[in-house]
mmCIF file of C-alpha atoms in Angstrom:
data_model
loop_
_atom_site.group_PDB
_atom_site.id
_atom_site.type_symbol
_atom_site.label_atom_id
_atom_site.label_comp_id
_atom_site.label_asym_id
_atom_site.label_seq_id
_atom_site.Cartn_x
_atom_site.Cartn_y
_atom_site.Cartn_z
ATOM 1 C CA PHE A 1 9.977 -0.216 17.192
ATOM 2 C CA GLN A 2 12.206 -2.006 19.730
ATOM 3 C CA SER A 3 11.646 -0.626 23.489
ATOM 4 C CA GLY A 4 14.968 1.211 23.308
ATOM 5 C CA GLY A 5 15.064 1.918 19.577
ATOM 6 C CA PRO A 6 14.644 5.505 17.687
ATOM 7 C CA VAL A 7 10.928 5.582 17.811
ATOM 8 C CA ASN A 8 10.962 5.694 21.269
ATOM 9 C CA ASP A 9 14.113 7.921 21.649
ATOM 10 C CA ILE A 10 12.109 10.390 19.363
ATOM 11 C CA LEU A 11 9.057 10.423 21.584
ATOM 12 C CA SER A 12 11.192 10.644 24.551
ATOM 13 C CA ALA A 13 12.829 13.388 23.015
ATOM 14 C CA LEU A 14 9.385 15.228 22.432
ATOM 15 C CA SER A 15 7.909 14.507 25.612
ATOM 16 C CA GLY A 16 10.849 15.266 27.805
ATOM 17 C CA SER A 17 10.488 12.136 29.500
ATOM 18 C CA PRO A 18 11.727 8.593 29.111
ATOM 19 C CA VAL A 19 9.181 6.690 26.698
ATOM 20 C CA THR A 20 9.445 3.012 26.360
ATOM 21 C CA ILE A 21 6.612 1.454 24.766
ATOM 22 C CA ALA A 22 6.615 -2.070 23.598
ATOM 23 C CA TRP A 23 5.536 -1.224 20.159
ATOM 24 C CA LEU A 24 5.964 -5.301 18.897
ATOM 25 C CA SER A 25 4.122 -6.615 22.160
ATOM 26 C CA ASP A 26 1.084 -5.207 22.460
ATOM 27 C CA PRO A 27 -0.980 -6.601 19.630
ATOM 28 C CA THR A 28 -2.604 -3.095 18.434
ATOM 29 C CA LEU A 29 0.727 -1.282 18.562
ATOM 30 C CA ALA A 30 2.274 -4.417 16.718
ATOM 31 C CA LEU A 31 -0.378 -3.520 13.864
ATOM 32 C CA VAL A 32 0.215 0.220 14.310
ATOM 33 C CA ALA A 33 4.161 -0.492 13.903
ATOM 34 C CA VAL A 34 3.703 -3.124 10.904
ATOM 35 C CA ILE A 35 1.237 -0.261 9.173
ATOM 36 C CA VAL A 36 3.784 2.402 9.533
ATOM 37 C CA ALA A 37 6.906 0.343 8.570
ATOM 38 C CA ASP A 38 5.099 -0.509 5.496
ATOM 39 C CA ILE A 39 4.042 2.631 4.421
ATOM 40 C CA TRP A 40 7.705 3.780 4.932
ATOM 41 C CA GLN A 41 9.005 1.078 2.685
ATOM 42 C CA TRP A 42 6.237 1.890 -0.253
ATOM 43 C CA THR A 43 5.695 5.555 0.030
ATOM 44 C CA PRO A 44 8.563 6.265 -2.161
ATOM 45 C CA LEU A 45 7.811 3.785 -5.239
ATOM 46 C CA MET A 46 3.860 5.539 -4.958
ATOM 47 C CA PHE A 47 5.627 8.661 -5.047
ATOM 48 C CA LEU A 48 7.654 8.188 -7.929
ATOM 49 C CA ILE A 49 4.650 6.385 -10.044
ATOM 50 C CA LEU A 50 2.154 9.360 -9.123
ATOM 51 C CA LEU A 51 5.037 11.897 -9.912
ATOM 52 C CA ALA A 52 5.512 10.374 -13.484
ATOM 53 C CA GLY A 53 1.971 10.472 -14.073
ATOM 54 C CA MET A 54 1.851 14.315 -13.038
ATOM 55 C CA VAL A 55 4.802 14.968 -15.172
ATOM 56 C CA GLY A 56 2.426 13.296 -18.147
ATOM 57 C CA VAL A 57 -0.096 15.850 -17.696
ATOM 58 C CA PRO A 58 -0.451 18.419 -20.492
ATOM 59 C CA GLU A 59 1.179 21.899 -19.336
ATOM 60 C CA ASP A 60 -0.945 23.778 -21.824
ATOM 61 C CA GLN A 61 -3.761 22.764 -20.382
ATOM 62 C CA ILE A 62 -2.977 24.098 -17.084
ATOM 63 C CA LYS A 63 -1.889 27.108 -18.280
ATOM 64 C CA ALA A 64 -5.049 27.918 -20.007
ATOM 65 C CA ALA A 65 -6.938 26.896 -16.859
ATOM 66 C CA THR A 66 -4.902 29.489 -14.975
ATOM 67 C CA LEU A 67 -5.503 32.243 -17.932
ATOM 68 C CA LEU A 68 -9.195 31.265 -17.494
ATOM 69 C CA GLY A 69 -9.154 31.915 -13.681
ATOM 70 C CA ALA A 70 -9.113 28.574 -12.243
ATOM 71 C CA ASN A 71 -7.922 28.264 -8.816
ATOM 72 C CA PRO A 72 -5.013 25.490 -7.916
ATOM 73 C CA TRP A 73 -7.909 23.035 -6.814
ATOM 74 C CA GLN A 74 -10.241 23.469 -9.745
ATOM 75 C CA ARG A 75 -6.766 22.599 -12.013
ATOM 76 C CA PHE A 76 -6.079 19.725 -9.573
ATOM 77 C CA VAL A 77 -10.067 18.297 -9.759
ATOM 78 C CA THR A 78 -10.599 19.178 -13.568
ATOM 79 C CA ILE A 79 -7.273 18.816 -15.211
ATOM 80 C CA VAL A 80 -4.889 16.900 -13.081
ATOM 81 C CA LEU A 81 -7.062 14.252 -11.290
ATOM 82 C CA PRO A 82 -8.651 13.360 -14.384
ATOM 83 C CA LYS A 83 -5.521 12.820 -16.218
ATOM 84 C CA MET A 84 -3.911 10.632 -13.541
ATOM 85 C CA LYS A 85 -6.600 8.443 -13.309
ATOM 86 C CA THR A 86 -5.246 5.346 -15.163
ATOM 87 C CA ILE A 87 -1.621 5.844 -12.901
ATOM 88 C CA ILE A 88 -3.663 5.830 -9.565
ATOM 89 C CA ILE A 89 -5.488 2.770 -10.636
ATOM 90 C CA ILE A 90 -1.748 1.107 -11.359
ATOM 91 C CA ALA A 91 -0.522 2.265 -8.103
ATOM 92 C CA LEU A 92 -3.324 0.893 -6.091
ATOM 93 C CA ALA A 93 -3.622 -2.445 -8.065
ATOM 94 C CA ILE A 94 0.378 -2.552 -7.007
ATOM 95 C CA ARG A 95 -0.231 -1.647 -3.462
ATOM 96 C CA VAL A 96 -3.638 -4.134 -3.138
ATOM 97 C CA ILE A 97 -1.115 -7.012 -4.763
ATOM 98 C CA GLU A 98 1.745 -6.030 -2.667
ATOM 99 C CA ASN A 99 -0.244 -6.070 0.776
ATOM 100 C CA PHE A 100 -1.518 -9.959 -0.495
ATOM 101 C CA LYS A 101 2.222 -10.677 -0.794
ATOM 102 C CA ILE A 102 3.711 -8.867 2.688
ATOM 103 C CA PHE A 103 5.711 -11.404 4.476
ATOM 104 C CA ASP A 104 9.579 -10.315 5.170
ATOM 105 C CA THR A 105 8.571 -7.232 7.128
ATOM 106 C CA LEU A 106 5.667 -9.078 8.861
ATOM 107 C CA TYR A 107 7.905 -11.909 9.890
ATOM 108 C CA ILE A 108 11.055 -10.257 10.556
ATOM 109 C CA MET A 109 9.186 -7.788 12.886
ATOM 110 C CA THR A 110 6.580 -9.879 14.463
ATOM 111 C CA GLY A 111 6.625 -13.257 13.061
ATOM 112 C CA GLY A 112 2.612 -12.933 12.900
ATOM 113 C CA GLY A 113 2.235 -12.256 16.746
ATOM 114 C CA PRO A 114 1.412 -11.472 19.171
ATOM 115 C CA GLY A 115 -0.928 -14.194 18.961
ATOM 116 C CA VAL A 116 -2.223 -13.593 15.391
ATOM 117 C CA ALA A 117 -2.518 -9.691 15.620
ATOM 118 C CA THR A 118 -0.355 -8.961 12.498
ATOM 119 C CA GLU A 119 -0.750 -12.289 10.724
ATOM 120 C CA THR A 120 -1.634 -12.003 7.213
ATOM 121 C CA ILE A 121 -2.140 -14.390 4.607
ATOM 122 C CA SER A 122 0.907 -15.142 3.490
ATOM 123 C CA VAL A 123 2.155 -15.589 7.073
ATOM 124 C CA TYR A 124 -0.597 -17.794 7.892
ATOM 125 C CA ILE A 125 0.461 -20.029 4.766
ATOM 126 C CA TYR A 126 3.991 -20.025 5.682
ATOM 127 C CA LYS A 127 2.910 -21.625 9.516
ATOM 128 C CA LEU A 128 0.600 -23.927 7.600
ATOM 129 C CA THR A 129 3.492 -25.046 5.532
ATOM 130 C CA THR A 130 6.842 -25.327 7.395
ATOM 131 C CA GLN A 131 4.666 -26.202 10.682
ATOM 132 C CA ASP A 132 1.925 -28.104 9.854
ATOM 133 C CA LEU A 133 2.492 -29.410 6.661
ATOM 134 C CA ILE A 134 -1.035 -29.112 5.158
ATOM 135 C CA TRP A 135 -0.023 -28.657 1.616
ATOM 136 C CA GLY A 136 -3.242 -29.512 0.189
ATOM 137 C CA TYR A 137 -5.230 -26.798 2.310
ATOM 138 C CA VAL A 138 -2.399 -24.191 1.476
ATOM 139 C CA ALA A 139 -2.303 -25.101 -2.215
ATOM 140 C CA ALA A 140 -6.371 -24.284 -2.105
ATOM 141 C CA ILE A 141 -5.653 -21.202 -0.462
ATOM 142 C CA ALA A 142 -3.021 -20.241 -2.920
ATOM 143 C CA LEU A 143 -5.287 -20.951 -5.991
ATOM 144 C CA ALA A 144 -8.219 -18.872 -4.077
ATOM 145 C CA ILE A 145 -6.099 -15.731 -3.787
ATOM 146 C CA LEU A 146 -4.778 -16.017 -7.372
ATOM 147 C CA ILE A 147 -8.434 -16.354 -8.503
ATOM 148 C CA VAL A 148 -9.117 -13.287 -6.386
ATOM 149 C CA LEU A 149 -6.529 -11.030 -7.455
ATOM 150 C CA SER A 150 -6.671 -11.944 -11.056
ATOM 151 C CA ILE A 151 -10.539 -10.497 -10.631
ATOM 152 C CA ALA A 152 -9.237 -7.331 -8.786
ATOM 153 C CA ALA A 153 -6.375 -7.131 -11.693
ATOM 154 C CA VAL A 154 -9.182 -7.107 -14.514
ATOM 155 C CA PHE A 155 -11.432 -4.929 -12.779
ATOM 156 C CA ALA A 156 -8.642 -2.646 -12.424
ATOM 157 C CA MET A 157 -7.426 -3.128 -15.837
ATOM 158 C CA LYS A 158 -11.338 -2.576 -17.004
ATOM 159 C CA ARG A 159 -11.337 0.907 -14.768
ATOM 160 C CA MET A 160 -7.951 1.826 -16.691
ATOM 161 C CA VAL A 161 -9.323 1.438 -19.991
ATOM 162 C CA ARG A 162 -12.514 3.369 -19.062
ATOM 163 C CA ALA A 163 -10.334 6.361 -17.497
ATOM 164 C CA ARG A 164 -8.453 6.071 -20.805
ATOM 165 C CA GLU A 165 -11.631 6.475 -23.096
ATOM 166 C CA VAL A 166 -12.809 9.338 -20.776
ATOM 167 C CA THR A 167 -9.453 11.800 -20.644
ATOM 168 C CA ALA A 168 -8.870 10.552 -24.538
#
């Protein structure tokens, strides 16, 4: 995402004219660049998790639905998706937790800037800890994050149990 980087080179090749977008200097574009980098980083793991869930879908049920005349969309909605609810919830829980933890990509790409356009809670905590030395406030924020993520994890586990009961 540097001005002379591969993203601008690809855009230049596609448009036929030189493109020099300052991705990490503009607040809106910096956020887009960070989001794209995060998606690029986590898509393979999410794909593997979901693929593992799809492998676990019983083949005989899909064949039976095919014989009964179900089209691919109907098979997906009535068989595959309900069987994969637990896996989807696990994947979403992992992504939510990792989004709270995102630090390295942001700090390397933008340092939380320009301004505070890409500053997440982890970058904010880092800045408070290293620059302002407000340890008590940082500890309180970290405890609040722990409580919120714990509640989210309990909610996700309840959804997984409910999804298991429906498909069982």
